[in-house]
């Protein structure tokens, strides 16, 4: 069992306990779940090697009782306590937990008073205004519930890139053992922010062997179709994977076709037609003669177009406009947004710095939360002051990487920053982020952010729209005005790489660049494992046609610090 699977069981137990109105225990389970989920130690390996005591030592929040349960789960694949709890609830009640804005406490009320135990009953009750009639709910909550159901349904149809990509890479690597050539295709290869299904293409002279191998992979839960050219399976994670096997002579043409997007392909075929050529998944043809097909590059070249990076293939003008050389992966030299256990992160300053060094970075900024973000354990002024000294001390101790002291400072409702100037002045990097009153009017939010952008200490605007993909809509703000103010005040816009954020998204980055903005790509890591999300943010930048020079943390530490001086 993987860490994420163990964590899911613990999270579910926490939710069920909370729905029963039990105190304290739910949070203990949640804490344990989070530490298992975020740890870089493999829970199964730790347990198999050194048993229960090791679980308690390696995973914060895992005590005697929870370690026993994890042990049972890892040994037998099942957990009696969890199964027993589940029997006490209607079958579909857990799907209610996935509706944004609904927590265990409210679900308990809805179940107790209105006998609501699944999504359609919830929707029905909201539409009939039965929920607003309950004490403690009101009209706004009822509307929010309906909105939440919509967000949930849309989110469920597609999976986040950050969660689909590792699964696809694993399958790609496995298939490489059975086929001559393998590549991820579809929206995943284009690194779209959400993925409908995983498309994989293979070249082989023995498709039967590849297909047999494919349908018997360990993560497959169901085989939907199996043939010699195409098979589809469902993974345990719920994702569908389509595999197509073609002959090596048409691998490039098939890869081009199945990478899409559909709109890009249509435009490309029109270009071919204008040259009196025909393009399909088997090749590029002049009459009956195939003039390209083995590689994508030769297809684009024969059509008079330079090689087209998959991230650009969205029919947004990439076939007619000149595009600069887009930022390569692994161009980022320093991570600028990271949290430690001194606010809501899981690891120490040393751990984060050492992990960043191991990833090859030249610098890292430690940016824990400011005092007003209470749920994230933001630091008081006094504590932040001593934290800055702690960060600087670690910087002296660990050689070979520059350690910058900073903070992710709340942008308060009036646009002020959450620390006084005297404290901000002591920091190398100041990120400003909105973490409260998301529902202000567009006008209020716009002027709040613009006021913050005018603060001379602000260097970076963090996760500028606040959206959580499939869970929270961006806050209402006039982005064009925000972008212009950021450019005028030399504040860099963050492309936050967290898989649930990727904020700004590609379209917004394009719009911001039009207003003259520059960017940083950061991970917002809350643990050493979180530092590894950088390529998700880089994918956004590539999809937005950014060049390396548009992204300031492609610069060396010294150049970067110069770029911060206003
Ligand atoms: P997704 O799965 O919804 O995230 O998006 P895609 O782009 O991966 O779409 P998918 O899985 O339906 O098909 C994979 C690729 O195959 C798609 O990007 C382009 C190509 N394709 C599929 N259907 C058509 C079609 O009707 N016409 C053309 N030109 N291409 C198609
Ligand atoms: Ca797909
Ligand atoms: Ca597909
Ligand atoms: Zn934040």
PDB file of N, CA and C in Angstrom, residues 253-254 256-257 265-293 298-300 302-303:
ATOM      1  N   UNK A 253       3.520  10.034 -36.662  1.00  0.00           N
ATOM      2  CA  UNK A 253       2.219  10.543 -37.119  1.00  0.00           C
ATOM      3  C   UNK A 253       1.137  10.252 -36.084  1.00  0.00           C
ATOM      4  N   UNK A 254       1.190   9.039 -35.524  1.00  0.00           N
ATOM      5  CA  UNK A 254       0.184   8.678 -34.517  1.00  0.00           C
ATOM      6  C   UNK A 254       0.374   9.523 -33.261  1.00  0.00           C
ATOM      7  N   UNK A 256       1.631  12.520 -33.102  1.00  0.00           N
ATOM      8  CA  UNK A 256       1.129  13.860 -33.421  1.00  0.00           C
ATOM      9  C   UNK A 256      -0.402  13.869 -33.312  1.00  0.00           C
ATOM     10  N   UNK A 257      -1.029  12.870 -33.908  1.00  0.00           N
ATOM     11  CA  UNK A 257      -2.496  12.831 -33.926  1.00  0.00           C
ATOM     12  C   UNK A 257      -3.058  12.704 -32.511  1.00  0.00           C
ATOM     13  N   UNK A 265      -4.951  19.977 -34.324  1.00  0.00           N
ATOM     14  CA  UNK A 265      -4.841  19.015 -35.427  1.00  0.00           C
ATOM     15  C   UNK A 265      -5.650  19.453 -36.636  1.00  0.00           C
ATOM     16  N   UNK A 266      -6.822  19.982 -36.383  1.00  0.00           N
ATOM     17  CA  UNK A 266      -7.658  20.440 -37.495  1.00  0.00           C
ATOM     18  C   UNK A 266      -6.941  21.552 -38.256  1.00  0.00           C
ATOM     19  N   UNK A 267      -6.374  22.501 -37.498  1.00  0.00           N
ATOM     20  CA  UNK A 267      -5.659  23.610 -38.138  1.00  0.00           C
ATOM     21  C   UNK A 267      -4.442  23.106 -38.904  1.00  0.00           C
ATOM     22  N   UNK A 268      -3.767  22.114 -38.354  1.00  0.00           N
ATOM     23  CA  UNK A 268      -2.576  21.575 -39.013  1.00  0.00           C
ATOM     24  C   UNK A 268      -2.946  20.864 -40.315  1.00  0.00           C
ATOM     25  N   UNK A 269      -4.067  20.138 -40.286  1.00  0.00           N
ATOM     26  CA  UNK A 269      -4.485  19.437 -41.504  1.00  0.00           C
ATOM     27  C   UNK A 269      -4.860  20.424 -42.601  1.00  0.00           C
ATOM     28  N   UNK A 270      -5.368  21.593 -42.198  1.00  0.00           N
ATOM     29  CA  UNK A 270      -5.682  22.623 -43.205  1.00  0.00           C
ATOM     30  C   UNK A 270      -4.410  23.139 -43.860  1.00  0.00           C
ATOM     31  N   UNK A 271      -3.375  23.302 -43.033  1.00  0.00           N
ATOM     32  CA  UNK A 271      -2.090  23.737 -43.594  1.00  0.00           C
ATOM     33  C   UNK A 271      -1.583  22.691 -44.595  1.00  0.00           C
ATOM     34  N   UNK A 272      -1.726  21.416 -44.221  1.00  0.00           N
ATOM     35  CA  UNK A 272      -1.300  20.343 -45.129  1.00  0.00           C
ATOM     36  C   UNK A 272      -2.083  20.425 -46.437  1.00  0.00           C
ATOM     37  N   UNK A 273      -3.393  20.594 -46.321  1.00  0.00           N
ATOM     38  CA  UNK A 273      -4.239  20.616 -47.514  1.00  0.00           C
ATOM     39  C   UNK A 273      -3.835  21.751 -48.450  1.00  0.00           C
ATOM     40  N   UNK A 274      -3.481  22.906 -47.870  1.00  0.00           N
ATOM     41  CA  UNK A 274      -3.058  24.034 -48.694  1.00  0.00           C
ATOM     42  C   UNK A 274      -1.784  23.707 -49.469  1.00  0.00           C
ATOM     43  N   UNK A 275      -0.984  22.810 -48.920  1.00  0.00           N
ATOM     44  CA  UNK A 275       0.230  22.379 -49.634  1.00  0.00           C
ATOM     45  C   UNK A 275      -0.065  21.144 -50.494  1.00  0.00           C
ATOM     46  N   UNK A 276      -1.295  20.826 -50.682  1.00  0.00           N
ATOM     47  CA  UNK A 276      -1.738  19.634 -51.418  1.00  0.00           C
ATOM     48  C   UNK A 276      -1.171  18.347 -50.823  1.00  0.00           C
ATOM     49  N   UNK A 277      -1.106  18.329 -49.504  1.00  0.00           N
ATOM     50  CA  UNK A 277      -0.676  17.122 -48.793  1.00  0.00           C
ATOM     51  C   UNK A 277      -1.838  16.643 -47.930  1.00  0.00           C
ATOM     52  N   UNK A 278      -1.707  15.393 -47.462  1.00  0.00           N
ATOM     53  CA  UNK A 278      -2.758  14.868 -46.587  1.00  0.00           C
ATOM     54  C   UNK A 278      -2.114  14.352 -45.303  1.00  0.00           C
ATOM     55  N   UNK A 279      -2.669  14.773 -44.169  1.00  0.00           N
ATOM     56  CA  UNK A 279      -2.120  14.356 -42.875  1.00  0.00           C
ATOM     57  C   UNK A 279      -3.156  13.523 -42.137  1.00  0.00           C
ATOM     58  N   UNK A 280      -2.746  12.338 -41.682  1.00  0.00           N
ATOM     59  CA  UNK A 280      -3.617  11.554 -40.794  1.00  0.00           C
ATOM     60  C   UNK A 280      -2.746  10.808 -39.777  1.00  0.00           C
ATOM     61  N   UNK A 281      -3.342   9.917 -39.020  1.00  0.00           N
ATOM     62  CA  UNK A 281      -2.549   9.267 -37.961  1.00  0.00           C
ATOM     63  C   UNK A 281      -1.519   8.270 -38.482  1.00  0.00           C
ATOM     64  N   UNK A 282      -1.537   8.014 -39.828  1.00  0.00           N
ATOM     65  CA  UNK A 282      -0.555   7.088 -40.383  1.00  0.00           C
ATOM     66  C   UNK A 282       0.643   7.799 -41.007  1.00  0.00           C
ATOM     67  N   UNK A 283       0.469   9.070 -41.312  1.00  0.00           N
ATOM     68  CA  UNK A 283       1.590   9.779 -41.900  1.00  0.00           C
ATOM     69  C   UNK A 283       1.162  11.032 -42.648  1.00  0.00           C
ATOM     70  N   UNK A 284       2.165  11.652 -43.272  1.00  0.00           N
ATOM     71  CA  UNK A 284       1.924  12.795 -44.144  1.00  0.00           C
ATOM     72  C   UNK A 284       2.121  12.292 -45.570  1.00  0.00           C
ATOM     73  N   UNK A 285       1.106  12.493 -46.425  1.00  0.00           N
ATOM     74  CA  UNK A 285       1.108  11.876 -47.750  1.00  0.00           C
ATOM     75  C   UNK A 285       1.043  12.917 -48.869  1.00  0.00           C
ATOM     76  N   UNK A 286       1.836  12.646 -49.931  1.00  0.00           N
ATOM     77  CA  UNK A 286       1.633  13.372 -51.192  1.00  0.00           C
ATOM     78  C   UNK A 286       1.081  12.336 -52.146  1.00  0.00           C
ATOM     79  N   UNK A 287      -0.186  12.461 -52.496  1.00  0.00           N
ATOM     80  CA  UNK A 287      -0.856  11.387 -53.240  1.00  0.00           C
ATOM     81  C   UNK A 287      -0.841  10.125 -52.396  1.00  0.00           C
ATOM     82  N   UNK A 288      -0.302   9.047 -52.963  1.00  0.00           N
ATOM     83  CA  UNK A 288      -0.273   7.786 -52.215  1.00  0.00           C
ATOM     84  C   UNK A 288       1.045   7.636 -51.456  1.00  0.00           C
ATOM     85  N   UNK A 289       1.988   8.553 -51.733  1.00  0.00           N
ATOM     86  CA  UNK A 289       3.329   8.382 -51.186  1.00  0.00           C
ATOM     87  C   UNK A 289       3.440   9.006 -49.790  1.00  0.00           C
ATOM     88  N   UNK A 290       3.918   8.191 -48.835  1.00  0.00           N
ATOM     89  CA  UNK A 290       4.113   8.728 -47.482  1.00  0.00           C
ATOM     90  C   UNK A 290       5.443   9.463 -47.430  1.00  0.00           C
ATOM     91  N   UNK A 291       5.394  10.774 -47.123  1.00  0.00           N
ATOM     92  CA  UNK A 291       6.644  11.537 -47.109  1.00  0.00           C
ATOM     93  C   UNK A 291       7.148  11.784 -45.684  1.00  0.00           C
ATOM     94  N   UNK A 292       6.348  11.468 -44.667  1.00  0.00           N
ATOM     95  CA  UNK A 292       6.811  11.548 -43.266  1.00  0.00           C
ATOM     96  C   UNK A 292       5.891  10.705 -42.401  1.00  0.00           C
ATOM     97  N   UNK A 293       6.391  10.234 -41.260  1.00  0.00           N
ATOM     98  CA  UNK A 293       5.550   9.411 -40.391  1.00  0.00           C
ATOM     99  C   UNK A 293       6.274   8.841 -39.182  1.00  0.00           C
ATOM    100  N   UNK A 298       9.720  15.420 -38.212  1.00  0.00           N
ATOM    101  CA  UNK A 298       9.775  15.475 -39.680  1.00  0.00           C
ATOM    102  C   UNK A 298       8.415  15.888 -40.254  1.00  0.00           C
ATOM    103  N   UNK A 299       7.353  15.560 -39.563  1.00  0.00           N
ATOM    104  CA  UNK A 299       6.031  15.981 -40.040  1.00  0.00           C
ATOM    105  C   UNK A 299       5.910  17.506 -39.997  1.00  0.00           C
ATOM    106  N   UNK A 300       6.263  18.090 -38.836  1.00  0.00           N
ATOM    107  CA  UNK A 300       6.181  19.546 -38.732  1.00  0.00           C
ATOM    108  C   UNK A 300       7.135  20.212 -39.730  1.00  0.00           C
ATOM    109  N   UNK A 302       8.231  19.074 -42.658  1.00  0.00           N
ATOM    110  CA  UNK A 302       7.735  18.985 -44.050  1.00  0.00           C
ATOM    111  C   UNK A 302       6.543  19.903 -44.292  1.00  0.00           C
ATOM    112  N   UNK A 303       5.897  20.321 -43.200  1.00  0.00           N
ATOM    113  CA  UNK A 303       4.793  21.271 -43.355  1.00  0.00           C
ATOM    114  C   UNK A 303       5.286  22.710 -43.246  1.00  0.00           C
TER     115      UNK A 303
END
